[in-house]
C-alpha cells in the first residue's frame, strides 16, 4: 500500500535549528554563520574581528572549518571561548552539531557568536543552523562571477563581505560587475568591501556587527 | 556533498512512517527533488543501500521526481527555467531574478507491505 508522506527531508535539521535559535535568543546572543569557498578568508576575518571587538563585546566561536585546527589555537590565544567541531567528511555544518557545541559554550558569557562553516558554497546553503545572520565571504582572486556561479547561497545570504581588496590591482576583478550580479539575485543584501590584510573597510563591518548585537540584546 | 546526511533523513522518515502503518517492508520511496538544491541523486541510492541494510527498507527502490529550477525576472516578470548556472532573463536579459521553484526536497510517498495489504500484484513473482 502507498502512504502519503509529504515531509521535508531537511525537516529534522530545521526543527533543531529552531531550537538552537530559541536558546540563542534566550541568552541574547547574536549568531553569525560564516560561509565561503576554502581560503576566502573566514578565519582571517574572524581573527581581525576578535582582535578589534573583544574589548567591546563578549565573543564566542564555533569552528567548523576542517582546515582551521591551527587557527582555533590562534582564536583561543585571543582569550575567547571556542569550540572546534570535527565535521569529518561532512560538507556543511548541520544544526545538531551546533546544538551540541552550544552545550559546551559559556552562553551567559557571550554576546556575539561566530560560526565558521565548512569551506563550501553549495551545501551550507541547505542547512539552517539557527543563526541570526548569514554572511558569505567572497575574495577578489575568486573572480567577480562568483554570485553567478553559486546563485543559491548568494540569494539566501544577508551579508556579503568582499575580501582581499588589496589584491585588486593584480587580478581581473570588476567590483561593479560583482555588485550588479549580486544585487540581481539578492536586492536586499548588505555588502562590505574589505581587506583583512590591510584592514581597509573593516570599520563598517565592525559597526554593523555591533548594531546586530545591540538589536538582539535590547530586544 | 551532503547526500549522506540527507539519505539518513530519508531513511529515518520512511522507517517512521512505515512503523506507524505497521508495515513489515518498504518497497519504494518517492522523492521530489528541486534542481536548484545541488542534490546528486546517483549517490543517494548508493548510500541508501548501505544505510538501509538490516532494516525493513533493505532493497527498496528510490524514485526521484526532479523539479526544474524556475525563476522570475524582477524587471519584466517573465518566468523561465535557467538553462545553466547563468541566471539571465531570456526576454530582457536582466539578471535581477528570484527563485520561485526548484528548491523542493521532500518525500512524497512510500510504498509498503503490511499484513492487511490487499494488493496481490505486489507479490507476483516472489
Ligand atoms: N592578500 C590577502 N590575503 C588574505 C586576506 N585575507 C586572508 N588572506 C589569506 O588567505 C588565506 C586563506 O585565509 P583563511 O582566513 O584561512 O581562509 P578560510 O579558509 O576562509 O578560513 C590565508 O593565507 C590568508 O592569509 C586579504 O585580505 N588579503
Ligand atoms: Mg578557516
Ligand atoms: Zn526580464
GROMACS .gro file of C-alpha atoms and ligand atoms in nm:
model
  375
    1UNK     CA    1   0.000   0.000   0.000
    2UNK     CA    2   0.104   0.353  -0.060
    3UNK     CA    3   0.148   0.601   0.225
    4UNK     CA    4   0.147   0.972   0.155
    5UNK     CA    5   0.437   1.132   0.337
    6UNK     CA    6   0.488   1.487   0.203
    7UNK     CA    7   0.759   1.554   0.456
    8UNK     CA    8   1.057   1.782   0.413
    9UNK     CA    9   1.377   1.578   0.412
   10UNK     CA   10   1.559   1.852   0.599
   11UNK     CA   11   1.272   1.895   0.844
   12UNK     CA   12   1.466   1.742   1.132
   13UNK     CA   13   1.754   1.982   1.070
   14UNK     CA   14   1.516   2.276   1.058
   15UNK     CA   15   1.349   2.174   1.383
   16UNK     CA   16   1.684   2.156   1.561
   17UNK     CA   17   1.788   2.488   1.406
   18UNK     CA   18   1.473   2.645   1.551
   19UNK     CA   19   1.565   2.508   1.896
   20UNK     CA   20   1.916   2.650   1.863
   21UNK     CA   21   1.772   2.984   1.767
   22UNK     CA   22   1.547   2.983   2.069
   23UNK     CA   23   1.836   2.904   2.301
   24UNK     CA   24   2.043   3.183   2.145
   25UNK     CA   25   1.754   3.426   2.180
   26UNK     CA   26   1.705   3.335   2.544
   27UNK     CA   27   2.067   3.422   2.608
   28UNK     CA   28   2.051   3.730   2.386
   29UNK     CA   29   2.336   3.606   2.169
   30UNK     CA   30   2.370   3.729   1.810
   31UNK     CA   31   2.485   3.434   1.598
   32UNK     CA   32   2.659   3.481   1.265
   33UNK     CA   33   2.714   3.196   1.016
   34UNK     CA   34   3.034   3.249   0.810
   35UNK     CA   35   3.030   3.072   0.474
   36UNK     CA   36   3.275   3.080   0.183
   37UNK     CA   37   3.489   2.874  -0.052
   38UNK     CA   38   3.805   2.740   0.111
   39UNK     CA   39   4.060   3.016   0.154
   40UNK     CA   40   3.834   3.318   0.100
   41UNK     CA   41   3.922   3.447   0.446
   42UNK     CA   42   3.666   3.329   0.703
   43UNK     CA   43   3.928   3.264   0.968
   44UNK     CA   44   4.120   3.582   0.886
   45UNK     CA   45   3.808   3.794   0.917
   46UNK     CA   46   3.723   3.616   1.239
   47UNK     CA   47   4.065   3.684   1.390
   48UNK     CA   48   4.065   4.050   1.288
   49UNK     CA   49   3.715   4.093   1.424
   50UNK     CA   50   3.802   3.930   1.755
   51UNK     CA   51   4.111   4.150   1.795
   52UNK     CA   52   3.909   4.463   1.735
   53UNK     CA   53   3.587   4.386   1.916
   54UNK     CA   54   3.680   4.168   2.211
   55UNK     CA   55   3.710   4.468   2.440
   56UNK     CA   56   3.359   4.583   2.342
   57UNK     CA   57   3.159   4.258   2.326
   58UNK     CA   58   3.193   3.907   2.461
   59UNK     CA   59   3.269   3.680   2.168
   60UNK     CA   60   3.234   3.305   2.121
   61UNK     CA   61   3.335   3.090   1.824
   62UNK     CA   62   3.218   2.759   1.683
   63UNK     CA   63   3.489   2.646   1.446
   64UNK     CA   64   3.369   2.400   1.181
   65UNK     CA   65   3.625   2.463   0.909
   66UNK     CA   66   3.834   2.148   0.883
   67UNK     CA   67   4.137   2.344   0.769
   68UNK     CA   68   4.130   2.554   1.082
   69UNK     CA   69   4.269   2.326   1.356
   70UNK     CA   70   4.573   2.551   1.385
   71UNK     CA   71   4.358   2.860   1.366
   72UNK     CA   72   4.141   2.751   1.655
   73UNK     CA   73   4.452   2.768   1.873
   74UNK     CA   74   4.508   3.121   1.748
   75UNK     CA   75   4.150   3.207   1.841
   76UNK     CA   76   4.196   3.055   2.185
   77UNK     CA   77   4.508   3.267   2.214
   78UNK     CA   78   4.281   3.570   2.188
   79UNK     CA   79   4.108   3.457   2.502
   80UNK     CA   80   3.763   3.394   2.356
   81UNK     CA   81   3.556   3.079   2.404
   82UNK     CA   82   3.595   2.847   2.108
   83UNK     CA   83   3.455   2.502   2.031
   84UNK     CA   84   3.611   2.307   1.748
   85UNK     CA   85   3.371   2.072   1.569
   86UNK     CA   86   3.527   1.795   1.369
   87UNK     CA   87   3.296   1.764   1.074
   88UNK     CA   88   3.480   1.464   0.931
   89UNK     CA   89   3.389   1.427   0.567
   90UNK     CA   90   3.080   1.642   0.607
   91UNK     CA   91   3.041   1.921   0.357
   92UNK     CA   92   2.849   2.154   0.586
   93UNK     CA   93   2.778   2.218   0.949
   94UNK     CA   94   2.435   2.094   1.049
   95UNK     CA   95   2.201   2.209   1.323
   96UNK     CA   96   2.260   1.910   1.551
   97UNK     CA   97   2.635   1.984   1.555
   98UNK     CA   98   2.563   2.340   1.666
   99UNK     CA   99   2.322   2.214   1.927
  100UNK     CA  100   2.599   2.001   2.082
  101UNK     CA  101   2.852   2.284   2.062
  102UNK     CA  102   2.613   2.523   2.237
  103UNK     CA  103   2.603   2.285   2.534
  104UNK     CA  104   2.978   2.331   2.575
  105UNK     CA  105   2.989   2.710   2.542
  106UNK     CA  106   2.951   2.952   2.835
  107UNK     CA  107   2.633   3.104   2.689
  108UNK     CA  108   2.577   3.356   2.967
  109UNK     CA  109   2.919   3.496   2.884
  110UNK     CA  110   2.869   3.551   2.510
  111UNK     CA  111   2.705   3.837   2.319
  112UNK     CA  112   2.829   3.758   1.971
  113UNK     CA  113   2.876   3.405   1.838
  114UNK     CA  114   3.062   3.334   1.514
  115UNK     CA  115   3.012   3.002   1.343
  116UNK     CA  116   3.278   2.927   1.082
  117UNK     CA  117   3.119   2.683   0.841
  118UNK     CA  118   3.293   2.426   0.621
  119UNK     CA  119   3.461   2.584   0.317
  120UNK     CA  120   3.196   2.516   0.053
  121UNK     CA  121   2.947   2.734  -0.135
  122UNK     CA  122   2.689   2.468  -0.217
  123UNK     CA  123   2.589   2.255   0.081
  124UNK     CA  124   2.582   2.514   0.363
  125UNK     CA  125   2.304   2.693   0.171
  126UNK     CA  126   2.075   2.400   0.257
  127UNK     CA  127   2.136   2.369   0.629
  128UNK     CA  128   1.988   2.621   0.869
  129UNK     CA  129   2.186   2.630   1.192
  130UNK     CA  130   1.974   2.867   1.398
  131UNK     CA  131   2.191   3.166   1.315
  132UNK     CA  132   2.054   3.521   1.307
  133UNK     CA  133   2.255   3.631   1.005
  134UNK     CA  134   2.427   3.455   0.719
  135UNK     CA  135   2.750   3.607   0.593
  136UNK     CA  136   2.920   3.493   0.273
  137UNK     CA  137   3.283   3.589   0.226
  138UNK     CA  138   3.393   3.610  -0.133
  139UNK     CA  139   3.751   3.704  -0.216
  140UNK     CA  140   3.886   3.904  -0.507
  141UNK     CA  141   4.104   3.621  -0.653
  142UNK     CA  142   3.794   3.401  -0.686
  143UNK     CA  143   3.661   3.628  -0.960
  144UNK     CA  144   3.370   3.867  -0.997
  145UNK     CA  145   3.137   3.599  -1.135
  146UNK     CA  146   3.105   3.406  -0.806
  147UNK     CA  147   2.742   3.515  -0.746
  148UNK     CA  148   2.655   3.390  -1.094
  149UNK     CA  149   2.822   3.055  -1.038
  150UNK     CA  150   2.670   2.988  -0.695
  151UNK     CA  151   2.345   3.184  -0.710
  152UNK     CA  152   2.164   2.994  -0.439
  153UNK     CA  153   2.391   3.080  -0.148
  154UNK     CA  154   2.415   3.441  -0.267
  155UNK     CA  155   2.036   3.454  -0.286
  156UNK     CA  156   1.999   3.336   0.072
  157UNK     CA  157   2.265   3.538   0.249
  158UNK     CA  158   2.209   3.857   0.449
  159UNK     CA  159   2.560   3.992   0.401
  160UNK     CA  160   2.845   3.953   0.155
  161UNK     CA  161   3.196   4.052   0.255
  162UNK     CA  162   3.424   4.102  -0.044
  163UNK     CA  163   3.768   4.025   0.095
  164UNK     CA  164   4.128   4.069  -0.026
  165UNK     CA  165   4.063   4.412  -0.170
  166UNK     CA  166   4.440   4.468  -0.153
  167UNK     CA  167   4.473   4.226  -0.447
  168UNK     CA  168   4.251   4.430  -0.681
  169UNK     CA  169   4.548   4.576  -0.875
  170UNK     CA  170   4.678   4.228  -0.953
  171UNK     CA  171   4.371   4.039  -1.065
  172UNK     CA  172   4.093   4.081  -1.313
  173UNK     CA  173   3.807   4.164  -1.079
  174UNK     CA  174   3.547   4.426  -1.152
  175UNK     CA  175   3.371   4.540  -0.835
  176UNK     CA  176   3.077   4.679  -1.030
  177UNK     CA  177   3.021   4.350  -1.210
  178UNK     CA  178   3.025   4.168  -0.880
  179UNK     CA  179   2.784   4.410  -0.714
  180UNK     CA  180   2.547   4.401  -1.011
  181UNK     CA  181   2.539   4.020  -1.026
  182UNK     CA  182   2.489   4.001  -0.651
  183UNK     CA  183   2.214   4.263  -0.629
  184UNK     CA  184   2.043   4.086  -0.919
  185UNK     CA  185   1.989   3.766  -0.723
  186UNK     CA  186   1.960   3.940  -0.386
  187UNK     CA  187   1.846   4.305  -0.390
  188UNK     CA  188   1.841   4.333  -0.010
  189UNK     CA  189   2.194   4.207   0.057
  190UNK     CA  190   2.441   4.420   0.255
  191UNK     CA  191   2.787   4.443   0.103
  192UNK     CA  192   3.117   4.517   0.277
  193UNK     CA  193   3.440   4.559   0.085
  194UNK     CA  194   3.742   4.481   0.298
  195UNK     CA  195   4.097   4.361   0.321
  196UNK     CA  196   4.184   4.152   0.623
  197UNK     CA  197   4.546   4.215   0.538
  198UNK     CA  198   4.547   4.596   0.535
  199UNK     CA  199   4.239   4.647   0.750
  200UNK     CA  200   4.070   4.853   0.478
  201UNK     CA  201   3.691   4.870   0.507
  202UNK     CA  202   3.671   4.674   0.830
  203UNK     CA  203   3.537   4.962   1.035
  204UNK     CA  204   3.198   4.949   0.863
  205UNK     CA  205   3.187   4.575   0.917
  206UNK     CA  206   3.251   4.620   1.289
  207UNK     CA  207   2.979   4.884   1.321
  208UNK     CA  208   2.733   4.653   1.152
  209UNK     CA  209   2.822   4.369   1.390
  210UNK     CA  210   2.783   4.597   1.692
  211UNK     CA  211   2.445   4.712   1.568
  212UNK     CA  212   2.338   4.347   1.533
  213UNK     CA  213   2.447   4.275   1.889
  214UNK     CA  214   2.262   4.580   2.010
  215UNK     CA  215   1.946   4.483   1.822
  216UNK     CA  216   1.942   4.148   1.995
  217UNK     CA  217   2.045   4.249   2.345
  218UNK     CA  218   1.793   4.532   2.363
  219UNK     CA  219   1.507   4.323   2.231
  220UNK     CA  220   2.801   1.696  -0.089
  221UNK     CA  221   2.556   1.648   0.192
  222UNK     CA  222   2.396   1.337   0.045
  223UNK     CA  223   2.494   1.108   0.330
  224UNK     CA  224   2.306   1.304   0.593
  225UNK     CA  225   2.015   1.358   0.356
  226UNK     CA  226   1.998   0.986   0.285
  227UNK     CA  227   1.991   0.915   0.657
  228UNK     CA  228   1.695   1.154   0.692
  229UNK     CA  229   1.513   0.986   0.405
  230UNK     CA  230   1.560   0.650   0.575
  231UNK     CA  231   1.458   0.778   0.920
  232UNK     CA  232   1.140   0.943   0.797
  233UNK     CA  233   1.043   0.640   0.587
  234UNK     CA  234   1.101   0.391   0.869
  235UNK     CA  235   0.897   0.610   1.098
  236UNK     CA  236   0.602   0.622   0.861
  237UNK     CA  237   0.625   0.252   0.785
  238UNK     CA  238   0.626   0.169   1.153
  239UNK     CA  239   0.321   0.385   1.213
  240UNK     CA  240   0.143   0.187   0.940
  241UNK     CA  241   0.267  -0.141   1.091
  242UNK     CA  242   0.440  -0.233   0.767
  243UNK     CA  243   0.697  -0.510   0.755
  244UNK     CA  244   0.862  -0.399   0.433
  245UNK     CA  245   0.929  -0.082   0.236
  246UNK     CA  246   0.942  -0.139  -0.138
  247UNK     CA  247   0.969   0.208  -0.279
  248UNK     CA  248   1.030   0.564  -0.168
  249UNK     CA  249   0.925   0.850  -0.394
  250UNK     CA  250   1.118   1.171  -0.358
  251UNK     CA  251   1.064   1.516  -0.501
  252UNK     CA  252   1.390   1.698  -0.560
  253UNK     CA  253   1.435   2.051  -0.689
  254UNK     CA  254   1.709   2.102  -0.943
  255UNK     CA  255   1.849   2.403  -0.757
  256UNK     CA  256   1.924   2.209  -0.441
  257UNK     CA  257   2.256   2.082  -0.575
  258UNK     CA  258   2.142   1.733  -0.487
  259UNK     CA  259   2.309   1.442  -0.668
  260UNK     CA  260   2.062   1.155  -0.692
  261UNK     CA  261   2.317   0.895  -0.807
  262UNK     CA  262   2.498   0.871  -0.476
  263UNK     CA  263   2.179   0.870  -0.272
  264UNK     CA  264   2.074   0.523  -0.388
  265UNK     CA  265   2.425   0.405  -0.314
  266UNK     CA  266   2.422   0.546   0.038
  267UNK     CA  267   2.070   0.424   0.085
  268UNK     CA  268   2.158   0.063   0.003
  269UNK     CA  269   2.434   0.086   0.259
  270UNK     CA  270   2.235   0.256   0.536
  271UNK     CA  271   1.918   0.051   0.495
  272UNK     CA  272   2.081  -0.292   0.539
  273UNK     CA  273   1.923  -0.479   0.830
  274UNK     CA  274   1.616  -0.255   0.818
  275UNK     CA  275   1.276  -0.316   0.661
  276UNK     CA  276   1.380  -0.074   0.385
  277UNK     CA  277   1.659  -0.303   0.265
  278UNK     CA  278   1.624  -0.343  -0.111
  279UNK     CA  279   1.380  -0.053  -0.153
  280UNK     CA  280   1.393   0.147  -0.474
  281UNK     CA  281   1.427   0.522  -0.460
  282UNK     CA  282   1.224   0.705  -0.717
  283UNK     CA  283   1.332   1.061  -0.791
  284UNK     CA  284   1.093   1.316  -0.933
  285UNK     CA  285   1.309   1.609  -1.041
  286UNK     CA  286   1.158   1.958  -1.041
  287UNK     CA  287   1.320   2.207  -1.276
  288UNK     CA  288   1.454   2.532  -1.140
  289UNK     CA  289   1.210   2.815  -1.200
  290UNK     CA  290   1.297   3.182  -1.186
  291UNK     CA  291   1.104   3.504  -1.225
  292UNK     CA  292   1.253   3.818  -1.372
  293UNK     CA  293   1.208   4.116  -1.141
  294UNK     CA  294   1.208   4.357  -1.433
  295UNK     CA  295   0.958   4.205  -1.676
  296UNK     CA  296   0.804   3.925  -1.465
  297UNK     CA  297   0.887   3.656  -1.721
  298UNK     CA  298   0.919   3.316  -1.558
  299UNK     CA  299   1.177   3.079  -1.701
  300UNK     CA  300   1.389   2.771  -1.633
  301UNK     CA  301   1.757   2.858  -1.606
  302UNK     CA  302   1.944   2.670  -1.878
  303UNK     CA  303   2.270   2.656  -1.688
  304UNK     CA  304   2.425   2.831  -1.395
  305UNK     CA  305   2.372   3.170  -1.561
  306UNK     CA  306   2.057   3.328  -1.426
  307UNK     CA  307   1.962   3.569  -1.704
  308UNK     CA  308   1.611   3.660  -1.819
  309UNK     CA  309   1.565   3.528  -2.176
  310UNK     CA  310   1.336   3.821  -2.264
  311UNK     CA  311   1.504   4.132  -2.125
  312UNK     CA  312   1.848   3.990  -2.033
  313UNK     CA  313   1.808   4.119  -1.678
  314UNK     CA  314   1.997   3.937  -1.404
  315UNK     CA  315   1.761   4.054  -1.138
  316UNK     CA  316   1.570   3.734  -1.076
  317UNK     CA  317   1.407   3.548  -0.792
  318UNK     CA  318   1.374   3.177  -0.727
  319UNK     CA  319   1.016   3.053  -0.743
  320UNK     CA  320   1.073   2.680  -0.785
  321UNK     CA  321   1.337   2.412  -0.775
  322UNK     CA  322   1.417   2.415  -0.405
  323UNK     CA  323   1.196   2.116  -0.322
  324UNK     CA  324   1.342   1.840  -0.112
  325UNK     CA  325   1.074   1.613   0.029
  326UNK     CA  326   0.941   1.260   0.047
  327UNK     CA  327   0.618   1.234  -0.146
  328UNK     CA  328   0.514   0.881  -0.056
  329UNK     CA  329   0.637   0.537   0.034
  330UNK     CA  330   0.512   0.200  -0.081
  331UNK     CA  331   0.500  -0.060   0.191
  332UNK     CA  332   0.375  -0.410   0.259
  333UNK     CA  333   0.152  -0.471   0.558
  334UNK     CA  334  -0.020  -0.785   0.678
  335UNK     CA  335  -0.352  -0.637   0.583
  336UNK     CA  336  -0.227  -0.547   0.237
  337UNK     CA  337  -0.478  -0.642  -0.027
  338UNK     CA  338  -0.281  -0.584  -0.343
  339UNK     CA  339  -0.165  -0.926  -0.461
  340UNK     CA  340   0.011  -0.785  -0.769
  341UNK     CA  341   0.296  -0.676  -0.545
  342UNK     CA  342   0.373  -1.035  -0.454
  343UNK     CA  343   0.374  -1.175  -0.809
  344UNK     CA  344   0.697  -1.347  -0.890
  345UNK     CA  345   0.820  -1.362  -0.535
  346LIG     N1  346   4.625   3.930   0.033
  346LIG     C1  347   4.532   3.894   0.122
  346LIG     N2  348   4.532   3.768   0.172
  346LIG     C2  349   4.439   3.735   0.262
  346LIG     C3  350   4.339   3.827   0.305
  346LIG     N3  351   4.257   3.765   0.392
  346LIG     C4  352   4.305   3.638   0.405
  346LIG     N4  353   4.414   3.620   0.327
  346LIG     C5  354   4.493   3.495   0.313
  346LIG     O1  355   4.414   3.396   0.252
  346LIG     C6  356   4.446   3.267   0.302
  346LIG     C7  357   4.323   3.194   0.349
  346LIG     O2  358   4.263   3.266   0.455
  346LIG     P1  359   4.172   3.195   0.567
  346LIG     O3  360   4.129   3.303   0.658
  346LIG     O4  361   4.242   3.078   0.626
  346LIG     O5  362   4.050   3.143   0.479
  346LIG     P2  363   3.931   3.042   0.516
  346LIG     O6  364   3.965   2.911   0.457
  346LIG     O7  365   3.810   3.100   0.452
  346LIG     O8  366   3.921   3.038   0.665
  346LIG     C8  367   4.547   3.290   0.413
  346LIG     O9  368   4.676   3.265   0.360
  346LIG     C9  369   4.529   3.436   0.447
  346LIG    O10  370   4.649   3.494   0.496
  346LIG    C10  371   4.342   3.961   0.249
  346LIG    O11  372   4.259   4.048   0.278
  346LIG     N5  373   4.440   3.987   0.158
  347LIG    MG1  374   3.918   2.883   0.807
  348LIG    ZN1  375   1.304   4.006  -1.788
   0.00000   0.00000   0.00000
